[in-house]
Short mmCIF file of C-alpha atoms in Angstrom, two decimals:
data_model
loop_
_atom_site.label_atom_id
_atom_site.label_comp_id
_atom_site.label_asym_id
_atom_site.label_seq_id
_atom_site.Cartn_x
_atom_site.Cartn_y
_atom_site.Cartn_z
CA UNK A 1322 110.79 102.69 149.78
CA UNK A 1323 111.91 104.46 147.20
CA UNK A 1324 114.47 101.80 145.93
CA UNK A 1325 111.43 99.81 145.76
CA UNK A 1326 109.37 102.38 143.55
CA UNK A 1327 112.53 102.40 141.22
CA UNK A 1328 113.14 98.82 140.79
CA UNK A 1329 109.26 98.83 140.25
CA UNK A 1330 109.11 101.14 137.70
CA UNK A 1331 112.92 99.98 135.70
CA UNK A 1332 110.65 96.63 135.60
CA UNK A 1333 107.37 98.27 134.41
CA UNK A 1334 109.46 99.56 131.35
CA UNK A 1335 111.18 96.85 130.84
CA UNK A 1336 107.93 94.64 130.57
CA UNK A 1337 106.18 97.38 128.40
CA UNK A 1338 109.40 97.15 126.02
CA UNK A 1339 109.17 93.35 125.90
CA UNK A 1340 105.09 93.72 125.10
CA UNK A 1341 106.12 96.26 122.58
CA UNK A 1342 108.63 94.21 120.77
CA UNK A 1343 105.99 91.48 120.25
CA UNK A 1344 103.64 93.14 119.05
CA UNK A 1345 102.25 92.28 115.28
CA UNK A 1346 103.45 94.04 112.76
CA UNK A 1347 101.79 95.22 109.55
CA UNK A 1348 103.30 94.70 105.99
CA UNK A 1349 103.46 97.76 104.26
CA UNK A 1350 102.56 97.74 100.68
CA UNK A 1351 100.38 99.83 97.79
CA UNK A 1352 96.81 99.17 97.72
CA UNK A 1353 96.76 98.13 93.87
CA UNK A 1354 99.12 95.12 95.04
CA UNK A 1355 97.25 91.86 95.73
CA UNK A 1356 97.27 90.03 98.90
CA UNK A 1357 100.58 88.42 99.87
CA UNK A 1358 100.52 84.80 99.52
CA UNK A 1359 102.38 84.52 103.33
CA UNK A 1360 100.19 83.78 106.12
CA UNK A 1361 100.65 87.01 108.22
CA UNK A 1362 97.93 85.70 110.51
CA UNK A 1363 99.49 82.78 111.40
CA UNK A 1364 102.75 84.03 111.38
CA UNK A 1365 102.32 87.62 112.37
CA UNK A 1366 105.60 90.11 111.99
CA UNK A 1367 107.25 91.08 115.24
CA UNK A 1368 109.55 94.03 115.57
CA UNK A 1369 111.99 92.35 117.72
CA UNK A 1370 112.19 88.96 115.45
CA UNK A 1371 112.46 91.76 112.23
CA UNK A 1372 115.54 93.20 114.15
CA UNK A 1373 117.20 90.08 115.13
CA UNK A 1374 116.62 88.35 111.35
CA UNK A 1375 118.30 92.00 109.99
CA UNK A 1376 121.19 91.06 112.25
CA UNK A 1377 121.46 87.59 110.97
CA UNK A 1378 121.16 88.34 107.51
CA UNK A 1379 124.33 91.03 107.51
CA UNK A 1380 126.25 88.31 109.98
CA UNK A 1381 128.93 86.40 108.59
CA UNK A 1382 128.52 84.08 111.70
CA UNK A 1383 126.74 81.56 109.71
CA UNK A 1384 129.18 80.53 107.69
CA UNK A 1385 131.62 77.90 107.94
CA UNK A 1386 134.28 80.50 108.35
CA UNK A 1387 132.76 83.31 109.31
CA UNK A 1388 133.99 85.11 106.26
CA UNK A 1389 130.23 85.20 104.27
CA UNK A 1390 127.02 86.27 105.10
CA UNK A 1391 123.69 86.62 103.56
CA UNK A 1392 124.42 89.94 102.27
CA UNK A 1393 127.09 89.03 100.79
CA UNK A 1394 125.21 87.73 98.33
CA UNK A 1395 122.66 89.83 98.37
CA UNK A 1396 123.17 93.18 98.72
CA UNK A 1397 121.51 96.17 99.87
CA UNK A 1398 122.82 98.83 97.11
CA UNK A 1399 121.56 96.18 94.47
CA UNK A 1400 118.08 95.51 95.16
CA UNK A 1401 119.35 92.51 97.37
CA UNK A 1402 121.43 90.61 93.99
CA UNK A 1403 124.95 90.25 93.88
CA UNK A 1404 125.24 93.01 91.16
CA UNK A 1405 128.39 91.96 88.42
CA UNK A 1406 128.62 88.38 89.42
CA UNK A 1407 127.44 85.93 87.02
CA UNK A 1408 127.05 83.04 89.76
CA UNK A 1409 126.88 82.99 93.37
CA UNK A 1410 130.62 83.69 95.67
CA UNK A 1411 130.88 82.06 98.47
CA UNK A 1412 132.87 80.78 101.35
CA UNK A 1413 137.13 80.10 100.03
CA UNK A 1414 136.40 82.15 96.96
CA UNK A 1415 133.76 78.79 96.26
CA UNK A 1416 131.31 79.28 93.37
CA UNK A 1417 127.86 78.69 93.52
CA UNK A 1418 125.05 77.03 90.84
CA UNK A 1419 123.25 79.83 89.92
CA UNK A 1420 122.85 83.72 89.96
CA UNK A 1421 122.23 84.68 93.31
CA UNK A 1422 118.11 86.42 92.93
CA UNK A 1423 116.96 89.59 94.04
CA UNK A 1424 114.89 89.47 97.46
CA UNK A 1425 111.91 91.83 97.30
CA UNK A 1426 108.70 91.06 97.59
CA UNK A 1427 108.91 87.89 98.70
CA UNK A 1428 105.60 87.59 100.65
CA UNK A 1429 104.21 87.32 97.48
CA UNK A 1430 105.96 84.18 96.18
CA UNK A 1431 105.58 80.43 96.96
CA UNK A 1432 108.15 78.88 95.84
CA UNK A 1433 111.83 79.98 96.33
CA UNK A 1434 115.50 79.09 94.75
CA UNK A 1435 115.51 79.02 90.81
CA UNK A 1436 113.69 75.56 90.32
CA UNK A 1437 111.12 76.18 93.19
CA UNK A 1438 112.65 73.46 95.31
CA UNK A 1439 112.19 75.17 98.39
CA UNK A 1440 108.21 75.79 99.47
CA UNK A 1441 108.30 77.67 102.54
CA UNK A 1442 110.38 81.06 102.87
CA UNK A 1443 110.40 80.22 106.88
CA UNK A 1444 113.18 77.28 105.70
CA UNK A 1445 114.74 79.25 102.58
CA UNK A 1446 118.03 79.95 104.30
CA UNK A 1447 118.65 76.44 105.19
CA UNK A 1448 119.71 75.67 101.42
CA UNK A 1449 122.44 78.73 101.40
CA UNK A 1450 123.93 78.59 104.78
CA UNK A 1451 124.30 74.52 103.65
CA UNK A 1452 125.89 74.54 100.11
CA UNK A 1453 129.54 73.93 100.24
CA UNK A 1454 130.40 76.36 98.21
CA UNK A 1455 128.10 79.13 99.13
CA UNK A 1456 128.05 79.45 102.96
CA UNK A 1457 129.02 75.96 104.02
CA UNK A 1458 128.34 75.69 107.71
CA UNK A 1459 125.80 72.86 109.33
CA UNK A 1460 122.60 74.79 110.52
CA UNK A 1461 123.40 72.92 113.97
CA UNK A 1462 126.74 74.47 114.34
CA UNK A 1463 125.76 77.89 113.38
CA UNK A 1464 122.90 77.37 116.12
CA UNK A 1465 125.77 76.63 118.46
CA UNK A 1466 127.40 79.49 117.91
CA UNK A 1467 124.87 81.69 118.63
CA UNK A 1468 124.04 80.12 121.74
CA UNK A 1469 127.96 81.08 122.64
CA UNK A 1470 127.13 84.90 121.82
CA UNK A 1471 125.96 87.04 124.88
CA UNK A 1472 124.66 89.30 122.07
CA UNK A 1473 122.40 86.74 120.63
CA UNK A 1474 120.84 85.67 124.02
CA UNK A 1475 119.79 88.74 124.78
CA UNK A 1476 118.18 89.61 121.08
CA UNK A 1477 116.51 85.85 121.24
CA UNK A 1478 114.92 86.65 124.29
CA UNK A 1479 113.38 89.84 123.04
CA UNK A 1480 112.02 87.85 120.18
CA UNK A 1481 110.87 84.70 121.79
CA UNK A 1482 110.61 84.84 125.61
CA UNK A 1483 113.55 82.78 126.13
CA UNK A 1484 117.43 83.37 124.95
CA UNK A 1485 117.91 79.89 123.57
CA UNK A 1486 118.61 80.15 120.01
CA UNK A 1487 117.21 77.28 117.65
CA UNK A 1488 117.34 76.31 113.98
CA UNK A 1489 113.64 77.04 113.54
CA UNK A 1490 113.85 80.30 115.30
CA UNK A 1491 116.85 81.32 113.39
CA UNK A 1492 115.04 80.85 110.23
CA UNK A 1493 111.79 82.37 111.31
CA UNK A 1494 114.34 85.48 112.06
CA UNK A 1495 115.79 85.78 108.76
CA UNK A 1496 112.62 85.29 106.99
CA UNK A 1497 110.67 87.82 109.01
CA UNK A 1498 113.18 90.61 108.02
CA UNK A 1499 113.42 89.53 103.82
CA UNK A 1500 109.46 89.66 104.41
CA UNK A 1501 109.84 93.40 104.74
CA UNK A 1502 111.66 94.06 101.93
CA UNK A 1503 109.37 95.59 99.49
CA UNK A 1504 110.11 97.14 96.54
CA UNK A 1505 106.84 99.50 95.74
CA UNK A 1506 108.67 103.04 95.23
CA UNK A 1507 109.91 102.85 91.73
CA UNK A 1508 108.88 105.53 88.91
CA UNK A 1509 105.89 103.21 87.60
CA UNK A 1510 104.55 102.95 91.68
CA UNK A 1511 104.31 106.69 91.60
CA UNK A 1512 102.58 106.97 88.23
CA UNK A 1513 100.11 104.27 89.75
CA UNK A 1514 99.40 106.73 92.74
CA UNK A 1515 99.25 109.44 89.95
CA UNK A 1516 102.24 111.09 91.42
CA UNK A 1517 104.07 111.32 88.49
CA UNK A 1518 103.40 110.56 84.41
CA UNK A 1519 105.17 108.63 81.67
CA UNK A 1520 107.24 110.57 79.20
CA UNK A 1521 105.84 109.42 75.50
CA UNK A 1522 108.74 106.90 75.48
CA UNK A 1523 108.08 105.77 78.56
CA UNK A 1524 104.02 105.31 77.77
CA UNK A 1525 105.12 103.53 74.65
CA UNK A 1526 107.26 101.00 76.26
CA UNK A 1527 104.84 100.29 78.56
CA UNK A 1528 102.31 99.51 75.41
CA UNK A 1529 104.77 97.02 74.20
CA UNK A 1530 105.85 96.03 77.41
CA UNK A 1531 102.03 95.14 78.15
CA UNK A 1532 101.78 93.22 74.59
CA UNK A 1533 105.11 91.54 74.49
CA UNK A 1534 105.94 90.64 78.35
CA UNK A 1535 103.32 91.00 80.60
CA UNK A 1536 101.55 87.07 80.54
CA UNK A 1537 104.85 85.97 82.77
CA UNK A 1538 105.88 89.68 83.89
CA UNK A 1539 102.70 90.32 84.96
CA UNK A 1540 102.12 94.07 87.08
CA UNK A 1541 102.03 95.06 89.47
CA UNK A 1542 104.71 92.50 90.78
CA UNK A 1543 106.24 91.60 87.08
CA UNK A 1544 105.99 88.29 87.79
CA UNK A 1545 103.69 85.53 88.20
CA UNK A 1546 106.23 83.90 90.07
CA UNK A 1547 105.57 80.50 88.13
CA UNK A 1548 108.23 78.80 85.78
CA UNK A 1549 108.90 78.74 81.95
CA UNK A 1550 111.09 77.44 79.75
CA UNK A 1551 112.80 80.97 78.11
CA UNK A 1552 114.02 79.17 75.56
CA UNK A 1553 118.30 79.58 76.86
CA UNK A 1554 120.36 77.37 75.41
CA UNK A 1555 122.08 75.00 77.61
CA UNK A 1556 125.83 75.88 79.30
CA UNK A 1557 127.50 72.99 79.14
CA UNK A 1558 129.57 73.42 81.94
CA UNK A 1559 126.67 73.88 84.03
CA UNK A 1560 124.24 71.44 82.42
CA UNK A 1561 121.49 73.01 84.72
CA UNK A 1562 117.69 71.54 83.47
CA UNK A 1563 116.06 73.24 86.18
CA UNK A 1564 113.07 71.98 88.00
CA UNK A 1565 114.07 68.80 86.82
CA UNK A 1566 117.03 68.67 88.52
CA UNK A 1567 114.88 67.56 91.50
CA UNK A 1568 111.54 66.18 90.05
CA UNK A 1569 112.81 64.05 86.86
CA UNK A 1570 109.88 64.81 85.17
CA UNK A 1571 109.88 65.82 81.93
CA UNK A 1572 107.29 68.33 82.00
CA UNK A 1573 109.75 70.41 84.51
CA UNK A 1574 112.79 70.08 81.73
CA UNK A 1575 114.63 73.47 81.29
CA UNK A 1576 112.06 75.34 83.72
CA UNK A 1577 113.18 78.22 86.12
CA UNK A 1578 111.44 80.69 88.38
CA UNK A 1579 109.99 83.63 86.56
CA UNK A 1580 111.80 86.86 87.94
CA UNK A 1581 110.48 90.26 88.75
CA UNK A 1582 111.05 92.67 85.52
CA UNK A 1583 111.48 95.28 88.71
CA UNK A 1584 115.13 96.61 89.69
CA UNK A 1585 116.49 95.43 86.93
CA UNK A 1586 118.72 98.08 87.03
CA UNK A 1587 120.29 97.41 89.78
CA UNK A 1588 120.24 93.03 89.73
CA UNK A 1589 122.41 92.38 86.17
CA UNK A 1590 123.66 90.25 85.11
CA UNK A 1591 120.04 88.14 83.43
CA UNK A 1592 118.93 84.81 83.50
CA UNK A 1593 119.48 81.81 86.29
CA UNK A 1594 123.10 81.53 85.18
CA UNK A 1595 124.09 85.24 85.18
CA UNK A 1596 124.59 84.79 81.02
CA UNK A 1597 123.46 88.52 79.76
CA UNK A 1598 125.22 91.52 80.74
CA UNK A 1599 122.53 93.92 79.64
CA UNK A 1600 119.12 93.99 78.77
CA UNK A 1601 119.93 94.23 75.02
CA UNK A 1602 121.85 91.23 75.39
CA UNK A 1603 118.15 89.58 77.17
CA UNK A 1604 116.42 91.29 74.50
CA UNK A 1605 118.84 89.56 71.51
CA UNK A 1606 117.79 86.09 72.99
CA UNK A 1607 113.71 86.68 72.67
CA UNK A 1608 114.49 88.03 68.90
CA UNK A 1609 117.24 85.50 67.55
CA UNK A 1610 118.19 82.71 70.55
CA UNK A 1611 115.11 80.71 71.43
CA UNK A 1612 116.12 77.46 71.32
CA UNK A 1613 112.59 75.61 70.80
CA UNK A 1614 111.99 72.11 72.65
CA UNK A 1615 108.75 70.78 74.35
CA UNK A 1616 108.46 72.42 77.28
CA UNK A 1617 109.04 76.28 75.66
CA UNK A 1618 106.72 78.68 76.96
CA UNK A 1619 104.09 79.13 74.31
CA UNK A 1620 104.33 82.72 74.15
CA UNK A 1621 107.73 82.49 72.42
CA UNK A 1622 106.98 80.46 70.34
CA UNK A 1623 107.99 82.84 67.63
CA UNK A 1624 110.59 85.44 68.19
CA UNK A 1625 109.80 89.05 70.23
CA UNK A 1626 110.95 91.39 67.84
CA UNK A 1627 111.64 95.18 68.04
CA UNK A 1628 112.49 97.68 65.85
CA UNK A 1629 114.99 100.24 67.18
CA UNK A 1630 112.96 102.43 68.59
CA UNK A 1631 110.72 100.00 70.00
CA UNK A 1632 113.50 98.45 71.82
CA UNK A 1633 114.33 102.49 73.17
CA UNK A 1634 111.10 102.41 74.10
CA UNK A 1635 110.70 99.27 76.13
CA UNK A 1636 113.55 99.99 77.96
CA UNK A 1637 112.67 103.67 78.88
CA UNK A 1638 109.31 101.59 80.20
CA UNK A 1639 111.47 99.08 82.13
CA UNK A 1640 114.16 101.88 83.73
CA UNK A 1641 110.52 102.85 85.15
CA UNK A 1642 110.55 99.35 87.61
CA UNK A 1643 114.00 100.88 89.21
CA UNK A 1644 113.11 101.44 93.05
CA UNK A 1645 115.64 103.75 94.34
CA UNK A 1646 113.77 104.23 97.46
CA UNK A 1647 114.48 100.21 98.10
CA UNK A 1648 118.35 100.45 97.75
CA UNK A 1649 118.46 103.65 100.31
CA UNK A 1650 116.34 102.49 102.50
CA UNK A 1651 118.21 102.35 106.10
CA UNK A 1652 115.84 99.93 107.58
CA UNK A 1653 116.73 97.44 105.53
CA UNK A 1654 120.63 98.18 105.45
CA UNK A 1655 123.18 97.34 108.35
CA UNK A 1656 122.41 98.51 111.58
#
């Protein structure tokens, strides 16, 4: 009888831990932020799927060689960029396209990849763990693999009912964790919640930053998340048009995803291609390197210039947008 009562009870937990692991999840963010664009109603966060996507993402299992891994291009310590690296590493010391982008905030956004080509964050992995030269495995044969791993069984079956790893699942998974990753700790968040104030420099970079930047960095977020033309000169060697890599048209010539102004700190080098080391170098190119064709943003039309101090300034203002909270925080690191 008492074997009984045991077994009963070992399965009573063990069903309450399953009910608990499904359970819906709430994003976390400031109340001055707007309302993420993700459907969290129809695609609610669970704490199992977050758990099993954070052991994906730091897994070098989907690669072709199981040498690479999400995180290896997008790392932790860096706001989730690949800090130093001009384009993407991957797989047999392979080179990407592009600058590898922060990931923060991404319930926010629409459209992912530098030219938007991907529409759905739930599929966003697909186009890394594909590329040759980034992590160059077939989705089908990383799914196989997992299906091999004891491991993975068991953390499938917490977060779906059954241990059968899929490619849909496995992309739910990693998207569910980058969902969590928000970046709403920084300097600027706290002066928001009127934690903290501006030092004068500070206060007068944000002036200019709000006269000069903010109509595609727009805050809280800095970013609308749409795409301009910046006015970069073309790299030869890359001969990258953007959008219209995929659409031909000609509207979409030389236009790239708008990135957050936050963490930039921690996410150099600039721009799709990795081309500016600093922020003076960025802040060169809106004074003296707009190249001007038909699709430049309107805005820079004529050159952003500022004086010395006004450059001090802006930047004081910007160091403001570093979250230091995001790159410590353990639930987002390597378990």
């Amino acid at each position: 009888m008492y074997s009984k009562l045991k077994y009963f009870a070992f399965a009573s937990f063990l069903l309450l831990l399953f009910s608990y692991s499904l359970q819906d999840i709430g994003l976390i963010y400031p109340s001055y932020f707007p309302k993420p664009v993700y459907d969290f109603k129809k695609k609610p966060l669970k704490k199992a799927t977050i758990e099993l996507g954070r052991k994906l993402f730091y897994d070098p299992i989907l690669s072709r060689n199981n040498t690479i891994s999400c995180s290896s291009c997008h790392n932790s310590n860096q706001a989730f960029s690949h800090a130093g690296n001009h384009l993407s590493k991957g797989i047999e010391d392979g080179i990407g396209d592009r600058n590898s982008p922060a990931i923060f905030n991404l319930a926010w956004q629409k459209n992912f990849m530098w030219d938007g080509v991907i529409p759905n964050i739930d599929a966003q992995a697909l186009a890394p763990i594909n590329h040759p030269a980034e992590m160059g495995e077939d989705i089908n044969t990383a799914v196989r693999k997992l299906n091999k791993s004891k491991e993975y069984r068991t953390l499938f079956y917490k977060s779906f009912g059954d241990s059968v790893a899929t490619s849909e699942r496995l992309m739910k998974a990693l998207s569910q964790f980058q969902l969590t990753i928000v970046s709403a700790n920084s300097k600027y968040d706290k002066v928001k919640q009127k934690k903290a104030q501006f030092t004068d420099s500070e206060k007068k970079g944000y002036h200019l930053y709000q006269q000069n930047c903010s109509s595609c960095h727009s805050e809280p977020l800095f970013s609308t998340y749409g795409f301009a033309n910046n006015g970069l000169p073309a790299d030869p060697k890359l001969d990258d048009h953007g959008k219209w890599n995929k659409s031909f048209e000609p509207a979409d010539q030389w236009m790239f995803k708008i990135p957050s102004l936050r963490n930039l700190g921690y996410t150099y080098p600039y721009m799709h291609d990795g081309r500016f080391k600093t922020l003076d170098e960025v802040l060169d190119h809106y004074e003296k390197g707009i190249v001007k064709s038909a699709t430049l943003a309107k805005q820079l039309e004529k050159p952003v210039v500022f004086n010395v101090k006004e450059r001090k300034d802006l930047l004081s203002f910007l160091a403001t947008l570093n979250d230091s909270t995001l790159v410590s925080n353990q639930n987002y690191q390597k378990k």
